[in-house]
Structures are given as C-alpha cells and as structure tokens.
Coordinates of C-alpha atoms in Angstrom, one line a residue:
M193 CA 0.9 -14.4 -11.7
S194 CA -0.2 -11.0 -10.6
D195 CA 0.1 -8.6 -7.7
L196 CA -3.2 -7.9 -6.1
G197 CA -2.0 -5.0 -3.9
I198 CA -3.0 -1.4 -4.0
R199 CA 0.0 0.8 -3.7
A200 CA -0.7 4.4 -3.1
R201 CA 2.0 6.6 -4.7
T202 CA 1.5 9.2 -2.0
D203 CA 1.1 8.2 1.6
V204 CA -2.5 7.6 2.7
L205 CA -3.4 8.3 6.3
S206 CA -5.9 5.9 7.7
S207 CA -6.8 4.8 11.3
R208 CA -9.8 3.2 12.9
V209 CA -11.2 2.7 16.3
F210 CA -14.1 0.6 17.5
H211 CA -17.7 1.8 17.9
L212 CA -17.5 5.4 16.6
K213 CA -14.5 4.6 14.5
S214 CA -12.9 7.5 12.7
V215 CA -10.8 7.0 9.6
L216 CA -8.2 9.6 8.7
F217 CA -7.9 9.1 5.0
S218 CA -6.1 11.4 2.6
A219 CA -6.4 14.1 5.3
R220 CA -10.2 13.6 5.5
L221 CA -12.3 12.2 8.3
W222 CA -14.9 9.5 7.8
A223 CA -17.0 8.0 10.6
A224 CA -18.6 4.6 10.8
I225 CA -20.0 2.2 13.4
L226 CA -18.8 -1.4 14.1
T227 CA -21.5 -3.8 15.2
V228 CA -21.1 -7.4 16.2
T229 CA -23.2 -10.3 14.8
L230 CA -23.1 -13.2 17.2
A231 CA -25.0 -15.7 15.1
T232 CA -21.9 -17.4 13.7
P233 CA -18.9 -16.8 15.9
A234 CA -15.7 -18.4 14.6
L235 CA -14.1 -18.5 18.1
S236 CA -16.3 -18.0 21.2
A237 CA -15.2 -17.2 24.7
P238 CA -16.1 -19.4 27.7
R239 CA -19.5 -18.9 29.0
R240 CA -20.1 -17.3 32.4
A241 CA -22.7 -18.5 34.9
T242 CA -25.1 -16.1 36.4
P243 CA -25.9 -16.4 40.2
V244 CA -28.3 -19.2 41.0
D245 CA -31.7 -18.1 42.2
G246 CA -32.0 -19.6 45.7
R247 CA -35.8 -19.9 45.3
K248 CA -35.4 -22.5 42.6
A249 CA -35.6 -26.1 43.5
F250 CA -32.4 -28.0 44.0
G251 CA -31.1 -29.5 40.8
A252 CA -33.0 -27.0 38.6
P253 CA -31.1 -26.0 35.4
T254 CA -28.7 -23.0 36.0
Q255 CA -29.2 -20.1 33.7
I256 CA -26.1 -19.4 31.6
T257 CA -25.4 -16.1 30.0
P258 CA -22.8 -16.2 27.1
R259 CA -19.9 -13.8 27.4
P260 CA -19.5 -11.3 24.6
L261 CA -17.4 -12.6 21.7
Q262 CA -13.9 -11.2 22.1
F263 CA -11.9 -12.7 19.2
Q264 CA -12.7 -14.7 16.1
T265 CA -10.5 -16.8 13.9
L266 CA -11.5 -17.1 10.3
Q267 CA -10.2 -19.8 8.0
L268 CA -8.6 -18.6 4.7
Q269 CA -7.8 -20.4 1.5
R270 CA -4.8 -20.1 -0.7
S271 CA -5.3 -19.5 -4.4
R272 CA -3.2 -20.9 -7.2
Q273 CA -1.8 -17.4 -7.6
N274 CA -0.4 -17.8 -4.0
H275 CA -2.9 -15.3 -2.5
L276 CA -4.7 -15.7 0.8
L277 CA -8.5 -15.5 0.3
L278 CA -11.3 -14.8 2.8
R279 CA -15.1 -15.5 2.4
A280 CA -17.1 -12.4 3.4
T281 CA -20.6 -11.0 2.9
I282 CA -21.2 -7.5 1.4
N283 CA -24.7 -6.1 1.6
G284 CA -26.0 -9.7 2.2
K285 CA -24.2 -11.2 -0.8
P286 CA -21.2 -13.6 -0.6
A287 CA -17.9 -12.1 -1.6
L288 CA -14.3 -13.4 -2.0
L289 CA -11.6 -11.0 -0.8
G290 CA -7.8 -11.2 -1.1
V291 CA -6.1 -10.5 2.3
D292 CA -3.4 -8.0 1.4
S293 CA -1.1 -6.6 4.0
G294 CA 0.5 -4.3 1.4
A295 CA -2.8 -2.5 0.7
P296 CA -3.4 0.5 2.9
V297 CA -7.1 0.6 2.1
S298 CA -9.8 -2.1 1.4
A299 CA -11.2 -2.1 -2.1
I300 CA -13.9 -3.6 -4.4
A301 CA -13.6 -4.6 -8.0
I302 CA -15.2 -1.8 -10.1
N303 CA -17.2 -4.3 -12.1
R304 CA -18.8 -5.7 -8.9
V305 CA -20.0 -2.4 -7.5
A306 CA -23.5 -2.8 -9.0
H307 CA -23.7 -6.5 -8.0
F308 CA -23.3 -5.7 -4.4
G309 CA -25.5 -2.6 -4.5
L310 CA -22.8 -0.2 -3.3
S311 CA -23.6 3.5 -3.3
P312 CA -21.3 6.4 -4.1
A313 CA -19.7 8.1 -1.2
T314 CA -21.0 11.6 -0.5
T315 CA -19.0 14.1 1.6
A316 CA -22.2 15.5 3.2
R317 CA -23.6 12.1 4.2
H318 CA -20.6 10.0 4.9
D319 CA -17.9 12.6 5.6
V320 CA -15.5 10.8 3.4
P321 CA -13.7 11.8 0.2
T322 CA -15.5 10.8 -2.9
R323 CA -12.3 9.9 -4.8
L324 CA -8.8 8.7 -3.9
R325 CA -5.7 8.7 -5.9
I326 CA -4.2 5.3 -6.4
N327 CA -0.9 4.9 -8.2
G328 CA -1.4 8.2 -10.1
R329 CA -5.1 7.8 -11.0
Y330 CA -8.3 8.7 -9.2
N331 CA -10.7 6.0 -8.1
N332 CA -14.2 6.5 -6.7
V333 CA -15.1 5.7 -3.1
V334 CA -18.2 3.6 -2.5
I335 CA -20.1 2.6 0.6
A336 CA -21.1 -0.8 1.8
R337 CA -24.1 -0.7 4.2
S338 CA -22.9 -4.0 5.7
F339 CA -19.4 -5.5 5.4
L340 CA -19.5 -8.8 7.3
L341 CA -16.3 -10.6 8.3
G342 CA -17.4 -13.6 10.3
A343 CA -19.0 -12.2 13.4
L344 CA -17.8 -8.7 12.8
N345 CA -20.1 -6.3 10.8
L346 CA -18.6 -3.1 9.6
V347 CA -21.5 -0.6 8.9
D348 CA -21.3 2.1 6.2
E349 CA -17.8 0.8 5.3
P350 CA -16.0 2.9 2.6
L351 CA -14.3 0.9 -0.2
V352 CA -12.2 2.1 -3.1
A353 CA -13.6 0.9 -6.5
V354 CA -10.6 -0.3 -8.5
D355 CA -9.9 -2.3 -11.7
L356 CA -9.0 -5.9 -10.7
S357 CA -9.4 -7.3 -14.3
G358 CA -5.8 -8.4 -14.4
S359 CA -6.3 -10.6 -11.3
S360 CA -9.6 -11.9 -12.8
R361 CA -7.9 -12.9 -16.1
A362 CA -5.2 -14.7 -14.2
A363 CA -7.8 -16.5 -12.1
K364 CA -9.7 -17.6 -15.3
L365 CA -6.5 -19.0 -16.8
M366 CA -5.9 -21.0 -13.6
N367 CA -9.6 -22.1 -13.5
E368 CA -10.3 -20.6 -10.2
E369 CA -12.8 -18.0 -8.8
A370 CA -11.9 -14.4 -9.2
I371 CA -11.8 -12.1 -6.2
D372 CA -14.4 -9.5 -5.6
G373 CA -12.2 -7.1 -3.6
I374 CA -9.3 -6.7 -1.2
L375 CA -9.2 -6.6 2.6
G376 CA -6.5 -4.1 3.5
A377 CA -4.6 -2.6 6.4
D378 CA -7.4 -0.2 7.3
V379 CA -9.3 -3.1 8.7
L380 CA -6.4 -5.3 9.8
F381 CA -4.9 -2.7 12.1
P382 CA -7.9 -1.6 14.2
T383 CA -8.9 -5.2 14.8
Q384 CA -5.4 -6.0 15.8
A385 CA -5.4 -8.9 13.4
V386 CA -3.0 -11.8 13.5
L387 CA -2.5 -13.3 10.0
D388 CA -0.9 -16.8 10.0
C389 CA 0.4 -17.4 6.5
R390 CA 1.2 -21.1 7.1
K391 CA -2.0 -22.1 8.9
Q392 CA -4.0 -19.8 6.6
T393 CA -6.0 -18.2 9.4
L394 CA -7.0 -14.6 10.3
T395 CA -7.7 -13.9 14.0
M396 CA -9.4 -10.5 14.7
K397 CA -10.4 -8.7 17.8
V398 CA -14.1 -8.3 17.9
D399 CA -14.5 -6.8 21.4
P400 CA -12.6 -3.5 21.7
N401 CA -12.3 -4.0 25.5
A402 CA -10.7 -7.4 25.2
V403 CA -7.2 -7.5 26.7
G404 CA -4.3 -9.8 26.0
A405 CA -3.1 -11.7 23.0
A406 CA -5.4 -13.4 20.6
P407 CA -6.2 -17.0 21.7
G408 CA -4.2 -19.8 20.0
T409 CA -1.2 -17.7 19.2
N410 CA 2.1 -19.3 20.1
Y411 CA 5.4 -17.7 19.0
R412 CA 7.7 -20.2 20.6
G413 CA 10.6 -21.0 18.3
Y414 CA 9.9 -17.9 16.1
A415 CA 12.1 -14.9 15.5
G416 CA 10.2 -11.7 16.2
I417 CA 11.0 -8.9 13.7
P418 CA 9.7 -5.4 14.4
M419 CA 7.8 -3.8 11.6
Q420 CA 8.0 -0.1 10.9
V421 CA 4.6 1.4 10.0
S422 CA 4.5 4.3 7.6
P423 CA 1.9 7.1 7.9
G424 CA 0.1 5.3 5.0
Y425 CA 0.0 2.0 7.0
N426 CA 2.6 0.2 4.9
L427 CA 4.7 -2.4 6.9
Y428 CA 8.5 -2.5 6.5
V429 CA 11.1 -4.8 7.9
D430 CA 14.9 -4.5 8.0
S431 CA 16.8 -6.8 5.8
R432 CA 20.3 -7.5 4.4
L433 CA 20.8 -8.6 0.8
N434 CA 24.3 -9.7 0.0
G435 CA 25.4 -7.6 3.0
K436 CA 23.7 -4.5 1.8
R437 CA 21.1 -2.9 4.2
A438 CA 17.6 -2.5 2.8
K439 CA 13.9 -2.4 3.8
L440 CA 11.3 -4.7 2.5
L441 CA 7.5 -4.0 2.3
V442 CA 5.6 -6.9 3.9
D443 CA 3.1 -7.8 1.2
T444 CA 0.8 -10.9 1.2
G445 CA -0.6 -9.5 -2.0
A446 CA 2.6 -10.2 -3.9
F447 CA 2.8 -13.8 -5.2
G448 CA 6.5 -13.9 -4.4
T449 CA 9.4 -11.7 -3.2
L450 CA 10.2 -9.0 -5.7
L451 CA 13.2 -6.7 -5.7
H452 CA 13.6 -3.4 -7.6
H453 CA 15.7 -4.0 -10.7
R454 CA 18.1 -1.0 -10.1
F455 CA 18.9 -2.3 -6.6
V456 CA 19.8 -5.8 -7.9
R457 CA 21.9 -4.4 -10.8
Q458 CA 23.9 -2.3 -8.4
M459 CA 24.9 -5.5 -6.6
R460 CA 26.0 -7.0 -10.0
V461 CA 23.8 -10.0 -9.6
P462 CA 23.1 -12.0 -12.8
L463 CA 19.5 -11.8 -14.1
R464 CA 17.6 -14.5 -15.8
D465 CA 14.5 -14.1 -18.0
S466 CA 11.2 -15.7 -16.9
P467 CA 7.7 -16.1 -18.5
F468 CA 6.1 -14.3 -15.6
N469 CA 4.5 -10.8 -15.4
S470 CA 3.2 -8.7 -12.5
A471 CA 1.0 -5.7 -12.2
G472 CA -0.5 -3.4 -9.6
V473 CA -3.7 -1.4 -9.6
N474 CA -3.7 1.3 -12.3
L475 CA -0.3 0.0 -13.6
K476 CA 0.6 -1.9 -16.7
N477 CA 1.9 -5.5 -16.6
R478 CA 5.7 -5.6 -16.2
G479 CA 8.0 -8.5 -17.0
V480 CA 9.6 -10.3 -14.1
Q481 CA 13.2 -11.5 -14.2
L482 CA 14.8 -13.9 -11.7
A483 CA 17.9 -13.6 -9.6
T484 CA 19.6 -15.6 -6.8
I485 CA 20.6 -13.7 -3.7
S486 CA 23.3 -15.7 -2.0
R487 CA 22.9 -14.0 1.4
F488 CA 19.4 -12.9 2.1
S489 CA 18.3 -12.1 5.7
V490 CA 15.1 -10.6 7.2
G491 CA 15.8 -9.5 10.8
S492 CA 17.8 -12.4 12.4
V493 CA 16.5 -15.0 9.9
N494 CA 19.1 -15.9 7.3
M495 CA 18.2 -17.5 4.0
R496 CA 20.9 -18.9 1.7
D497 CA 20.7 -18.7 -2.1
K498 CA 17.3 -17.2 -2.2
Q499 CA 15.6 -16.9 -5.6
V500 CA 13.6 -13.7 -6.1
G501 CA 11.8 -11.9 -8.8
V502 CA 13.3 -8.7 -10.2
I503 CA 11.0 -6.0 -11.5
D504 CA 10.7 -2.2 -12.0
L505 CA 8.9 -1.1 -8.8
E506 CA 8.6 2.6 -9.9
G507 CA 5.0 3.6 -9.1
L508 CA 4.4 0.7 -6.7
I509 CA 7.0 2.2 -4.3
R510 CA 7.6 6.0 -4.3
T511 CA 10.9 7.1 -5.8
G512 CA 12.0 8.7 -2.6
L513 CA 11.8 5.4 -0.8
L514 CA 13.6 3.6 -3.5
D515 CA 16.5 6.0 -3.2
A516 CA 16.4 6.4 0.6
S517 CA 19.2 5.2 2.9
P518 CA 18.6 2.4 3.4
P519 CA 16.3 2.0 0.4
V520 CA 13.0 0.2 0.2
A521 CA 14.4 -2.5 -2.1
G522 CA 11.3 -4.5 -2.7
L523 CA 8.4 -6.6 -1.5
L524 CA 8.6 -9.5 1.0
G525 CA 6.0 -11.7 -0.7
A526 CA 3.8 -14.7 0.0
E527 CA 6.3 -17.3 -1.0
I528 CA 8.8 -16.5 1.8
L529 CA 6.0 -15.8 4.3
Q530 CA 4.5 -19.2 3.7
R531 CA 7.8 -21.1 3.6
Y532 CA 9.1 -19.5 6.8
N533 CA 5.8 -19.9 8.7
G534 CA 5.2 -16.2 8.6
I535 CA 2.8 -14.6 11.2
I536 CA 1.9 -10.9 10.9
D537 CA 0.8 -9.5 14.2
F538 CA -0.9 -6.1 13.4
G539 CA -1.5 -5.4 17.1
T540 CA 2.1 -5.6 18.2
R541 CA 3.5 -4.6 14.7
T542 CA 5.7 -7.7 14.6
L543 CA 6.5 -10.2 11.9
Y544 CA 7.3 -13.7 13.1
L545 CA 9.3 -16.1 11.0
K546 CA 10.5 -19.6 11.8
R547 CA 12.9 -21.8 9.8

C-alpha cells in the first residue's frame, strides 16, 4: 500500500481558466491554451439541424451540424492499491495517471520524462517557475506539448517531475502496471470535474461556455457535504471523531482513511500494529497502525465502529493545520469514498456520500 498524493508543505496557489488559461502557481503566472479534439468524444451533445435549403428537392437529406462537445465522461479503473486510474496521452504516447484529489498539482514520474519527450520549463518561454518545492524538496517543472484527456487537449501543460518509485514498486509486487503520473486538482477544478468513486467515472467540462450540471449526475439520496478549499487547492470536510470536531482532507490518492497518530492518542483509542506502510512524495515510508473509531461522522453521514489507519502525518499536512482548532486530523481516503458511493463535485465544491 502506498499514498500516491503530492502534499505541498507550503500552500501552492493554482487556478486555471479555459482558452488563455492562467495558472497562479507559487506566486508565479503561467499561461497555456486549451484546445478540444473532437475525434473521440466520450460523451457528445445532441446534434442540431441547420435550416433546410428550400431549393433542395423534397425528401433530400438534411445537412446536420454537430454541436460542440460540452462535457465528456471518461471511464476509470481501480488498481489493487485502491487508486483510481485514467488512460491519457502525453505527447502522442499512452500514459496511465492516478486521479488524486489530494494533489494540488499534476505530476509526471521523473523516470518517464525522457520517454514522453518532456522539455524543461523555462521562465522566459513558458512564464512558469522552473522548480517547485514539494514536501521540503525541490522538483523540476517540465512541459508537455500535448496532454490529452479524452477529447480535451491541454497544450504546453506544466507538470512537476517527482519520484514515484515507491508506487511503482508496490505495483510490481501486485503484478499491475505502474502509473506514469498524477492528475491533480489544477486540472480537476477548472474543468469542474465530477469524480464518481463508486462508478469509477470522471466527467469534465470541455466547453467553457456550457451551463448547468454535468449530464448523468443524480444526487438523489445523497448527503451533500460542503468542501472547504484552501489557497493551495486542498479539499477539507468537517467531521466528528468520537465526538471531537476535526477536518479531513478529501484524498482519492490515499488507499484508506488515515488519521494523525497524535490526534488518535489524545482520544485514548487503542492501537494495533499492521504490516502496512505508506509514503508520500519526497517522504520516507512510514508504518501504519490500526484503530477503531466507535463514532465517526463526515458531515451528516454517521459511520459506526470505523477502522482507520493511524500514521505520523507530519510533512504531509503542515504542523499549523495539525494543531489548528479544529485540527486537520487526517485523510479521508479511497476506502470510505468507495464504500459510501462518494462523488466529488469540483464545480460546486461538494462531497456527496450515500449509505
């Protein structure tokens, strides 16, 4: 088991808009252009008929003009490490990405930079920082000429080159394909993505002028839980653990729900050893213990006798947040999001759960 997420120790500012999108990233501005490839739409809008030419013979075929693609829905797959994976194309080559709501920026494995022909970012040409600090260490920024997600092509897309060898080793042990990179919040927010953890689908807005909710989304029977978004685009939800108020980081990159060891010990909850380990980018493997939280709630959704992982989250979550009131007590991971039919709506900033 491993944690695929990138956790920036200092808040990273990032935002994107369609067409001439600007990304505010570590107080620097980068510009890029989004283009749409219509060859393989995952979800197409109804076609619109153009006016019939009255000079044509009665019964002649009517010319049909397709409407621009507004949304697309991409099918994901779930790995044995309990991560949601997306097939993409980078510079014309197939790529496998982990979809990580806890990662503020998208990333590429450092040992795959040459394979995909990614070029180093230059401030003069790309107007982006050439390095970013991730969990206390600096990582280079590289540029993908084409970053294709279904019908959506991100042009001159900046990616952070990081060491994903821990995830690759775990994939090899489980006899599955290693990921090439991570799709993070810097792409999920501007496309107003809807990530369905149970159906394993990712719906994204392709047309920036499209209005209304993504097609196929139905929240009937779900509890809507507002997500607070930090300046670094981390998502937090309110929770209560054995009656104690806390915030949890919504993190599809975490294999399961993990709580900070100091928070759990303060509640005097017994801990049990486990054979599992977890690690983040630029951080060493850490042992995972287990605990049972008798009263565990997220928003209005109550869960009884919930088993969670317990780990030292220093470095993954800033100390100031771990000690805040209420504290960020841990990561709401893939196991709960799958079991409770989690849907993360990045457009409305809402987490939906259903028992």
